Amino acid sequence: MIFDTHAHYDDAQFDADREALLESLNTHGIGRVVNIGANIESTKSSVALAEKYPFIYAAAGVHPSDAGQLNEDVYQWLKTLTAHEKVVAIGEIGLDYYWEKEADVRANQREWFVRQLELARECGLPVSIHSRDAAKDTLDIVKGHGRDVGGVVHCFSYGVELAREYLNMGYYIGVGGVVTFNNAKSIKEVVDYAPMDRIVIETDCPYLAPVPHRGKRNSSLNLPYVVSAISQIKGISPEEVEAITWKNGMDLYRMADASRQ
Ligand code: NI
């Protein structure tokens, strides 16, 4: 079975066939999905999906692009959600300097990234980190405030040097459709470099569909292409990649405890 550690099935792109698609996942070898909150609305939807489907879990958090939504009330609301039995992470949180160029907006992203890391520590949950064009600031903040928190850098887009830094702090590397792209040299090098027990698989669907469906709507059904690409880089069978990344997903989200199953 494949563990999709990062999905957005609340996205409007799934409105027409969400139920049928989700109900088909198990029979296609997708055993578990963590649906990731990115703002107030999608955190609510993620929790609702987790309550509806036994194999879906939720992450609660606000993405840097929506950091403007955050205030003390929202923070307290996120904190109450961490007690929900199917909320397994804080995320996605982080920095996105690709979309945000304004200094004060970036400063606000950093402030709430730190606060959400501290929330994760307080609640004993791992984090799902989003970082785009913000390598240095993300690393500085995780070193300063998230060293002992643990979690995953999702859709890892930096090089081996940065991967080493996160691996040394105990973080997992999130690998998705990009690893199948011909021009994606960097993530292929990172997959080659990272120990197999620190790689987790994700879709980030509806985004980032792997080859041969690049550019189309993504779903967990495409994950065998990601498994195959990793198996080629690592020189192990797809079955081994599935089994190891399944265990990694369980470890990342601390699901070994029977009460979380
Ligand atoms: Ni995402």
PDB file of C-alpha atoms and ligand atoms in Angstrom:
ATOM      1  CA  MET A   1       0.000   0.000   0.000  1.00  0.00           C
ATOM      2  CA  ILE A   2       1.111   3.557  -0.708  1.00  0.00           C
ATOM      3  CA  PHE A   3       0.979   6.360   1.861  1.00  0.00           C
ATOM      4  CA  ASP A   4       0.175   9.789   0.334  1.00  0.00           C
ATOM      5  CA  THR A   5       1.634  12.131   2.951  1.00  0.00           C
ATOM      6  CA  HIS A   6       0.441  15.408   1.386  1.00  0.00           C
ATOM      7  CA  ALA A   7      -2.806  15.946  -0.530  1.00  0.00           C
ATOM      8  CA  HIS A   8      -5.446  18.639  -0.997  1.00  0.00           C
ATOM      9  CA  TYR A   9      -8.649  16.722  -1.757  1.00  0.00           C
ATOM     10  CA  ASP A  10     -10.700  19.649  -0.480  1.00  0.00           C
ATOM     11  CA  ASP A  11      -9.626  21.584  -3.607  1.00  0.00           C
ATOM     12  CA  ALA A  12     -12.438  22.683  -5.929  1.00  0.00           C
ATOM     13  CA  GLN A  13     -10.842  20.660  -8.749  1.00  0.00           C
ATOM     14  CA  PHE A  14     -12.232  17.556  -7.001  1.00  0.00           C
ATOM     15  CA  ASP A  15     -15.763  18.874  -6.538  1.00  0.00           C
ATOM     16  CA  ALA A  16     -17.211  16.870  -9.424  1.00  0.00           C
ATOM     17  CA  ASP A  17     -15.912  13.436  -8.420  1.00  0.00           C
ATOM     18  CA  ARG A  18     -14.371  13.691  -4.931  1.00  0.00           C
ATOM     19  CA  GLU A  19     -16.442  10.962  -3.326  1.00  0.00           C
ATOM     20  CA  ALA A  20     -16.027   8.412  -6.124  1.00  0.00           C
ATOM     21  CA  LEU A  21     -12.303   9.123  -6.370  1.00  0.00           C
ATOM     22  CA  LEU A  22     -11.652   8.816  -2.639  1.00  0.00           C
ATOM     23  CA  GLU A  23     -13.712   5.639  -2.408  1.00  0.00           C
ATOM     24  CA  SER A  24     -11.625   4.113  -5.217  1.00  0.00           C
ATOM     25  CA  LEU A  25      -8.232   4.790  -3.620  1.00  0.00           C
ATOM     26  CA  ASN A  26      -7.984   1.695  -1.408  1.00  0.00           C
ATOM     27  CA  THR A  27      -8.689  -0.675  -4.275  1.00  0.00           C
ATOM     28  CA  HIS A  28      -5.889   1.030  -6.231  1.00  0.00           C
ATOM     29  CA  GLY A  29      -3.326   0.467  -3.502  1.00  0.00           C
ATOM     30  CA  ILE A  30      -3.493   3.825  -1.753  1.00  0.00           C
ATOM     31  CA  GLY A  31      -3.835   2.945   1.913  1.00  0.00           C
ATOM     32  CA  ARG A  32      -3.559   6.232   3.731  1.00  0.00           C
ATOM     33  CA  VAL A  33      -3.740   9.952   2.934  1.00  0.00           C
ATOM     34  CA  VAL A  34      -2.989  13.043   4.982  1.00  0.00           C
ATOM     35  CA  ASN A  35      -5.043  15.967   3.708  1.00  0.00           C
ATOM     36  CA  ILE A  36      -3.190  19.184   4.418  1.00  0.00           C
ATOM     37  CA  GLY A  37      -4.749  22.425   5.570  1.00  0.00           C
ATOM     38  CA  ALA A  38      -3.436  25.586   3.941  1.00  0.00           C
ATOM     39  CA  ASN A  39      -5.768  28.203   5.423  1.00  0.00           C
ATOM     40  CA  ILE A  40      -8.784  28.393   7.730  1.00  0.00           C
ATOM     41  CA  GLU A  41     -11.227  27.023   5.177  1.00  0.00           C
ATOM     42  CA  SER A  42      -9.073  24.144   3.959  1.00  0.00           C
ATOM     43  CA  THR A  43      -8.145  23.177   7.506  1.00  0.00           C
ATOM     44  CA  LYS A  44     -11.857  22.853   8.269  1.00  0.00           C
ATOM     45  CA  SER A  45     -12.377  20.820   5.082  1.00  0.00           C
ATOM     46  CA  SER A  46      -9.380  18.604   5.855  1.00  0.00           C
ATOM     47  CA  VAL A  47     -10.769  17.752   9.285  1.00  0.00           C
ATOM     48  CA  ALA A  48     -14.194  17.077   7.743  1.00  0.00           C
ATOM     49  CA  LEU A  49     -12.658  14.665   5.205  1.00  0.00           C
ATOM     50  CA  ALA A  50     -10.740  12.925   8.004  1.00  0.00           C
ATOM     51  CA  GLU A  51     -13.950  12.515   9.966  1.00  0.00           C
ATOM     52  CA  LYS A  52     -15.712  11.024   6.946  1.00  0.00           C
ATOM     53  CA  TYR A  53     -13.048   8.558   5.723  1.00  0.00           C
ATOM     54  CA  PRO A  54     -11.173   6.193   8.056  1.00  0.00           C
ATOM     55  CA  PHE A  55      -8.007   6.227   5.891  1.00  0.00           C
ATOM     56  CA  ILE A  56      -7.795  10.023   5.674  1.00  0.00           C
ATOM     57  CA  TYR A  57      -6.021  12.101   8.335  1.00  0.00           C
ATOM     58  CA  ALA A  58      -5.651  15.859   8.542  1.00  0.00           C
ATOM     59  CA  ALA A  59      -3.020  18.519   9.090  1.00  0.00           C
ATOM     60  CA  ALA A  60      -4.134  21.853  10.549  1.00  0.00           C
ATOM     61  CA  GLY A  61      -2.257  24.990   9.635  1.00  0.00           C
ATOM     62  CA  VAL A  62      -1.957  28.161   7.613  1.00  0.00           C
ATOM     63  CA  HIS A  63       0.284  28.329   4.521  1.00  0.00           C
ATOM     64  CA  PRO A  64       2.564  31.369   4.161  1.00  0.00           C
ATOM     65  CA  SER A  65       0.479  32.725   1.280  1.00  0.00           C
ATOM     66  CA  ASP A  66      -2.472  33.007   3.701  1.00  0.00           C
ATOM     67  CA  ALA A  67      -0.466  34.158   6.729  1.00  0.00           C
ATOM     68  CA  GLY A  68      -2.528  37.367   6.601  1.00  0.00           C
ATOM     69  CA  GLN A  69      -5.443  35.328   8.011  1.00  0.00           C
ATOM     70  CA  LEU A  70      -3.591  34.639  11.227  1.00  0.00           C
ATOM     71  CA  ASN A  71      -4.258  36.366  14.524  1.00  0.00           C
ATOM     72  CA  GLU A  72      -4.473  35.243  18.148  1.00  0.00           C
ATOM     73  CA  ASP A  73      -8.033  33.931  17.754  1.00  0.00           C
ATOM     74  CA  VAL A  74      -7.126  31.805  14.744  1.00  0.00           C
ATOM     75  CA  TYR A  75      -4.041  30.584  16.556  1.00  0.00           C
ATOM     76  CA  GLN A  76      -6.155  29.467  19.532  1.00  0.00           C
ATOM     77  CA  TRP A  77      -8.589  27.750  17.167  1.00  0.00           C
ATOM     78  CA  LEU A  78      -5.687  25.834  15.549  1.00  0.00           C
ATOM     79  CA  LYS A  79      -4.541  24.878  19.008  1.00  0.00           C
ATOM     80  CA  THR A  80      -7.916  23.387  19.932  1.00  0.00           C
ATOM     81  CA  LEU A  81      -7.860  21.386  16.669  1.00  0.00           C
ATOM     82  CA  THR A  82      -4.583  19.721  17.645  1.00  0.00           C
ATOM     83  CA  ALA A  83      -6.542  17.705  20.226  1.00  0.00           C
ATOM     84  CA  HIS A  84      -8.681  16.157  17.456  1.00  0.00           C
ATOM     85  CA  GLU A  85      -7.869  12.451  17.183  1.00  0.00           C
ATOM     86  CA  LYS A  86      -7.339  12.634  13.411  1.00  0.00           C
ATOM     87  CA  VAL A  87      -5.233  15.802  13.294  1.00  0.00           C
ATOM     88  CA  VAL A  88      -1.708  14.435  12.929  1.00  0.00           C
ATOM     89  CA  ALA A  89       0.378  17.500  12.027  1.00  0.00           C
ATOM     90  CA  ILE A  90       0.618  21.270  11.886  1.00  0.00           C
ATOM     91  CA  GLY A  91       0.757  22.318   8.258  1.00  0.00           C
ATOM     92  CA  GLU A  92       1.361  23.370   5.821  1.00  0.00           C
ATOM     93  CA  ILE A  93       3.425  26.189   7.263  1.00  0.00           C
ATOM     94  CA  GLY A  94       6.559  27.968   6.093  1.00  0.00           C
ATOM     95  CA  LEU A  95       7.771  30.682   3.753  1.00  0.00           C
ATOM     96  CA  ASP A  96       6.934  31.466   0.146  1.00  0.00           C
ATOM     97  CA  TYR A  97       9.035  34.262  -1.311  1.00  0.00           C
ATOM     98  CA  TYR A  98       8.181  33.261  -4.875  1.00  0.00           C
ATOM     99  CA  TRP A  99       4.709  34.762  -4.594  1.00  0.00           C
ATOM    100  CA  GLU A 100       5.435  37.391  -1.942  1.00  0.00           C
ATOM    101  CA  LYS A 101       7.932  40.144  -2.664  1.00  0.00           C
ATOM    102  CA  GLU A 102       6.927  42.724  -0.039  1.00  0.00           C
ATOM    103  CA  ALA A 103       9.255  42.955   2.974  1.00  0.00           C
ATOM    104  CA  ASP A 104       6.468  43.392   5.535  1.00  0.00           C
ATOM    105  CA  VAL A 105       4.461  40.492   4.096  1.00  0.00           C
ATOM    106  CA  ARG A 106       7.539  38.295   4.265  1.00  0.00           C
ATOM    107  CA  ALA A 107       8.169  39.411   7.851  1.00  0.00           C
ATOM    108  CA  ASN A 108       4.589  38.409   8.709  1.00  0.00           C
ATOM    109  CA  GLN A 109       5.164  34.990   7.122  1.00  0.00           C
ATOM    110  CA  ARG A 110       8.251  34.505   9.285  1.00  0.00           C
ATOM    111  CA  GLU A 111       6.447  35.525  12.457  1.00  0.00           C
ATOM    112  CA  TRP A 112       3.617  33.028  11.922  1.00  0.00           C
ATOM    113  CA  PHE A 113       5.942  30.291  10.741  1.00  0.00           C
ATOM    114  CA  VAL A 114       7.737  30.583  14.087  1.00  0.00           C
ATOM    115  CA  ARG A 115       4.466  30.666  16.027  1.00  0.00           C
ATOM    116  CA  GLN A 116       3.117  27.560  14.269  1.00  0.00           C
ATOM    117  CA  LEU A 117       6.406  25.702  14.830  1.00  0.00           C
ATOM    118  CA  GLU A 118       6.098  26.524  18.508  1.00  0.00           C
ATOM    119  CA  LEU A 119       2.483  25.357  18.487  1.00  0.00           C
ATOM    120  CA  ALA A 120       3.620  22.029  17.035  1.00  0.00           C
ATOM    121  CA  ARG A 121       6.238  21.632  19.732  1.00  0.00           C
ATOM    122  CA  GLU A 122       3.734  22.475  22.454  1.00  0.00           C
ATOM    123  CA  CYS A 123       1.210  19.939  21.119  1.00  0.00           C
ATOM    124  CA  GLY A 124       3.720  17.231  20.284  1.00  0.00           C
ATOM    125  CA  LEU A 125       2.821  17.150  16.585  1.00  0.00           C
ATOM    126  CA  PRO A 126       5.165  17.115  13.575  1.00  0.00           C
ATOM    127  CA  VAL A 127       5.069  19.913  10.979  1.00  0.00           C
ATOM    128  CA  SER A 128       4.616  19.929   7.213  1.00  0.00           C
ATOM    129  CA  ILE A 129       6.880  22.668   5.870  1.00  0.00           C
ATOM    130  CA  HIS A 130       6.345  24.560   2.627  1.00  0.00           C
ATOM    131  CA  SER A 131       9.385  26.531   1.437  1.00  0.00           C
ATOM    132  CA  ARG A 132       9.732  28.189  -1.926  1.00  0.00           C
ATOM    133  CA  ASP A 133      12.542  30.563  -2.916  1.00  0.00           C
ATOM    134  CA  ALA A 134      13.225  31.044   0.782  1.00  0.00           C
ATOM    135  CA  ALA A 135      15.982  28.527   1.485  1.00  0.00           C
ATOM    136  CA  LYS A 136      18.063  30.523   3.931  1.00  0.00           C
ATOM    137  CA  ASP A 137      15.284  32.044   6.040  1.00  0.00           C
ATOM    138  CA  THR A 138      13.436  28.715   6.264  1.00  0.00           C
ATOM    139  CA  LEU A 139      16.551  26.918   7.425  1.00  0.00           C
ATOM    140  CA  ASP A 140      17.418  29.658   9.938  1.00  0.00           C
ATOM    141  CA  ILE A 141      13.925  29.519  11.437  1.00  0.00           C
ATOM    142  CA  VAL A 142      13.798  25.724  11.608  1.00  0.00           C
ATOM    143  CA  LYS A 143      17.252  25.684  13.215  1.00  0.00           C
ATOM    144  CA  GLY A 144      16.167  28.299  15.729  1.00  0.00           C
ATOM    145  CA  HIS A 145      12.632  27.144  16.502  1.00  0.00           C
ATOM    146  CA  GLY A 146      12.017  23.720  14.996  1.00  0.00           C
ATOM    147  CA  ARG A 147      15.113  21.671  15.638  1.00  0.00           C
ATOM    148  CA  ASP A 148      13.347  19.366  18.090  1.00  0.00           C
ATOM    149  CA  VAL A 149       9.879  19.549  16.472  1.00  0.00           C
ATOM    150  CA  GLY A 150      10.291  17.092  13.595  1.00  0.00           C
ATOM    151  CA  GLY A 151       8.275  16.747  10.433  1.00  0.00           C
ATOM    152  CA  VAL A 152       8.697  16.905   6.690  1.00  0.00           C
ATOM    153  CA  VAL A 153       9.913  19.441   4.173  1.00  0.00           C
ATOM    154  CA  HIS A 154       7.204  18.831   1.616  1.00  0.00           C
ATOM    155  CA  CYS A 155       7.877  18.928  -2.137  1.00  0.00           C
ATOM    156  CA  PHE A 156      11.554  19.363  -1.388  1.00  0.00           C
ATOM    157  CA  SER A 157      12.928  21.797  -3.972  1.00  0.00           C
ATOM    158  CA  TYR A 158      16.443  22.556  -2.753  1.00  0.00           C
ATOM    159  CA  GLY A 159      19.734  20.745  -3.254  1.00  0.00           C
ATOM    160  CA  VAL A 160      21.725  18.112  -1.412  1.00  0.00           C
ATOM    161  CA  GLU A 161      23.383  20.650   0.929  1.00  0.00           C
ATOM    162  CA  LEU A 162      20.020  21.783   2.275  1.00  0.00           C
ATOM    163  CA  ALA A 163      18.722  18.213   2.412  1.00  0.00           C
ATOM    164  CA  ARG A 164      21.676  17.305   4.629  1.00  0.00           C
ATOM    165  CA  GLU A 165      20.791  20.135   7.038  1.00  0.00           C
ATOM    166  CA  TYR A 166      17.171  18.972   7.398  1.00  0.00           C
ATOM    167  CA  LEU A 167      18.097  15.297   7.621  1.00  0.00           C
ATOM    168  CA  ASN A 168      20.548  16.158  10.397  1.00  0.00           C
ATOM    169  CA  MET A 169      17.682  17.746  12.334  1.00  0.00           C
ATOM    170  CA  GLY A 170      15.574  14.603  11.914  1.00  0.00           C
ATOM    171  CA  TYR A 171      13.266  15.877   9.164  1.00  0.00           C
ATOM    172  CA  TYR A 172      11.858  13.794   6.344  1.00  0.00           C
ATOM    173  CA  ILE A 173      12.120  14.743   2.663  1.00  0.00           C
ATOM    174  CA  GLY A 174       8.793  14.903   0.790  1.00  0.00           C
ATOM    175  CA  VAL A 175       9.044  13.587  -2.785  1.00  0.00           C
ATOM    176  CA  GLY A 176       6.278  13.882  -5.365  1.00  0.00           C
ATOM    177  CA  GLY A 177       5.638  14.178  -9.074  1.00  0.00           C
ATOM    178  CA  VAL A 178       8.591  16.487  -9.722  1.00  0.00           C
ATOM    179  CA  VAL A 179      10.981  13.520  -9.378  1.00  0.00           C
ATOM    180  CA  THR A 180       9.584  12.171 -12.673  1.00  0.00           C
ATOM    181  CA  PHE A 181      10.292  15.378 -14.621  1.00  0.00           C
ATOM    182  CA  ASN A 182      13.196  15.125 -17.058  1.00  0.00           C
ATOM    183  CA  ASN A 183      14.663  18.463 -16.014  1.00  0.00           C
ATOM    184  CA  ALA A 184      14.383  17.846 -12.249  1.00  0.00           C
ATOM    185  CA  LYS A 185      18.055  17.185 -11.608  1.00  0.00           C
ATOM    186  CA  SER A 186      18.101  18.527  -8.078  1.00  0.00           C
ATOM    187  CA  ILE A 187      15.380  16.328  -6.545  1.00  0.00           C
ATOM    188  CA  LYS A 188      16.824  13.256  -8.252  1.00  0.00           C
ATOM    189  CA  GLU A 189      20.176  14.039  -6.578  1.00  0.00           C
ATOM    190  CA  VAL A 190      18.450  14.541  -3.237  1.00  0.00           C
ATOM    191  CA  VAL A 191      16.619  11.203  -3.551  1.00  0.00           C
ATOM    192  CA  ASP A 192      19.911   9.552  -4.414  1.00  0.00           C
ATOM    193  CA  TYR A 193      21.577  11.170  -1.406  1.00  0.00           C
ATOM    194  CA  ALA A 194      18.895  10.769   1.277  1.00  0.00           C
ATOM    195  CA  PRO A 195      18.703   7.517   3.253  1.00  0.00           C
ATOM    196  CA  MET A 196      15.702   5.480   2.131  1.00  0.00           C
ATOM    197  CA  ASP A 197      14.220   5.596   5.626  1.00  0.00           C
ATOM    198  CA  ARG A 198      13.878   9.391   5.448  1.00  0.00           C
ATOM    199  CA  ILE A 199      11.933   9.745   2.215  1.00  0.00           C
ATOM    200  CA  VAL A 200       8.138  10.086   2.162  1.00  0.00           C
ATOM    201  CA  ILE A 201       5.859  10.090  -0.859  1.00  0.00           C
ATOM    202  CA  GLU A 202       3.292  12.769  -1.623  1.00  0.00           C
ATOM    203  CA  THR A 203       1.094  14.041  -4.403  1.00  0.00           C
ATOM    204  CA  ASP A 204       0.394  17.666  -3.394  1.00  0.00           C
ATOM    205  CA  CYS A 205      -2.664  16.976  -5.544  1.00  0.00           C
ATOM    206  CA  PRO A 206      -4.353  18.503  -7.470  1.00  0.00           C
ATOM    207  CA  TYR A 207      -0.932  19.978  -8.304  1.00  0.00           C
ATOM    208  CA  LEU A 208       2.324  18.494  -9.605  1.00  0.00           C
ATOM    209  CA  ALA A 209       1.102  15.452 -11.522  1.00  0.00           C
ATOM    210  CA  PRO A 210       3.981  13.152 -12.494  1.00  0.00           C
ATOM    211  CA  VAL A 211       4.993  12.281 -16.044  1.00  0.00           C
ATOM    212  CA  PRO A 212       3.138  11.060 -18.136  1.00  0.00           C
ATOM    213  CA  HIS A 213       0.271  13.152 -16.725  1.00  0.00           C
ATOM    214  CA  ARG A 214       2.284  16.319 -16.116  1.00  0.00           C
ATOM    215  CA  GLY A 215       0.097  19.420 -16.256  1.00  0.00           C
ATOM    216  CA  LYS A 216      -3.149  17.529 -15.629  1.00  0.00           C
ATOM    217  CA  ARG A 217      -5.050  17.232 -12.348  1.00  0.00           C
ATOM    218  CA  ASN A 218      -3.065  15.044  -9.989  1.00  0.00           C
ATOM    219  CA  SER A 219      -4.368  12.432  -7.544  1.00  0.00           C
ATOM    220  CA  SER A 220      -2.967   9.628  -5.395  1.00  0.00           C
ATOM    221  CA  LEU A 221      -3.697   7.239  -8.275  1.00  0.00           C
ATOM    222  CA  ASN A 222      -0.579   8.640  -9.984  1.00  0.00           C
ATOM    223  CA  LEU A 223       1.753   7.731  -7.116  1.00  0.00           C
ATOM    224  CA  PRO A 224       3.020   4.495  -8.735  1.00  0.00           C
ATOM    225  CA  TYR A 225       4.926   6.764 -11.179  1.00  0.00           C
ATOM    226  CA  VAL A 226       6.655   8.422  -8.233  1.00  0.00           C
ATOM    227  CA  VAL A 227       7.376   5.041  -6.630  1.00  0.00           C
ATOM    228  CA  SER A 228       8.858   3.846  -9.903  1.00  0.00           C
ATOM    229  CA  ALA A 229      11.131   6.892 -10.269  1.00  0.00           C
ATOM    230  CA  ILE A 230      12.427   6.468  -6.714  1.00  0.00           C
ATOM    231  CA  SER A 231      12.975   2.747  -7.234  1.00  0.00           C
ATOM    232  CA  GLN A 232      15.100   3.456 -10.318  1.00  0.00           C
ATOM    233  CA  ILE A 233      17.237   6.043  -8.517  1.00  0.00           C
ATOM    234  CA  LYS A 234      17.682   3.866  -5.436  1.00  0.00           C
ATOM    235  CA  GLY A 235      18.141   0.583  -7.314  1.00  0.00           C
ATOM    236  CA  ILE A 236      15.496  -1.235  -5.272  1.00  0.00           C
ATOM    237  CA  SER A 237      12.147  -2.692  -6.268  1.00  0.00           C
ATOM    238  CA  PRO A 238       8.939  -0.634  -6.349  1.00  0.00           C
ATOM    239  CA  GLU A 239       7.539  -3.003  -3.696  1.00  0.00           C
ATOM    240  CA  GLU A 240      10.405  -2.093  -1.377  1.00  0.00           C
ATOM    241  CA  VAL A 241       9.889   1.618  -2.025  1.00  0.00           C
ATOM    242  CA  GLU A 242       6.194   1.245  -1.137  1.00  0.00           C
ATOM    243  CA  ALA A 243       6.884  -0.725   2.026  1.00  0.00           C
ATOM    244  CA  ILE A 244       9.643   1.553   3.312  1.00  0.00           C
ATOM    245  CA  THR A 245       7.856   4.808   2.514  1.00  0.00           C
ATOM    246  CA  TRP A 246       4.694   3.432   4.136  1.00  0.00           C
ATOM    247  CA  LYS A 247       6.607   2.881   7.356  1.00  0.00           C
ATOM    248  CA  ASN A 248       8.233   6.316   6.985  1.00  0.00           C
ATOM    249  CA  GLY A 249       4.810   7.944   6.665  1.00  0.00           C
ATOM    250  CA  MET A 250       3.629   6.156   9.800  1.00  0.00           C
ATOM    251  CA  ASP A 251       6.765   7.268  11.651  1.00  0.00           C
ATOM    252  CA  LEU A 252       6.589  10.851  10.359  1.00  0.00           C
ATOM    253  CA  TYR A 253       3.000  11.267  11.557  1.00  0.00           C
ATOM    254  CA  ARG A 254       3.627   9.217  14.720  1.00  0.00           C
ATOM    255  CA  MET A 255       0.883   6.758  13.896  1.00  0.00           C
ATOM    256  CA  ALA A 256       2.539   3.690  15.446  1.00  0.00           C
ATOM    257  CA  ASP A 257       0.623   4.364  18.633  1.00  0.00           C
ATOM    258  CA  ALA A 258      -2.541   2.238  18.463  1.00  0.00           C
ATOM    259  CA  SER A 259      -4.782   5.157  19.420  1.00  0.00           C
ATOM    260  CA  ARG A 260      -3.799   6.891  16.172  1.00  0.00           C
ATOM    261  CA  GLN A 261      -4.639   3.982  13.857  1.00  0.00           C
TER     262      GLN A 261
HETATM  263 NI    NI B   1       0.497  21.423  -0.463  1.00  0.00          NI
END
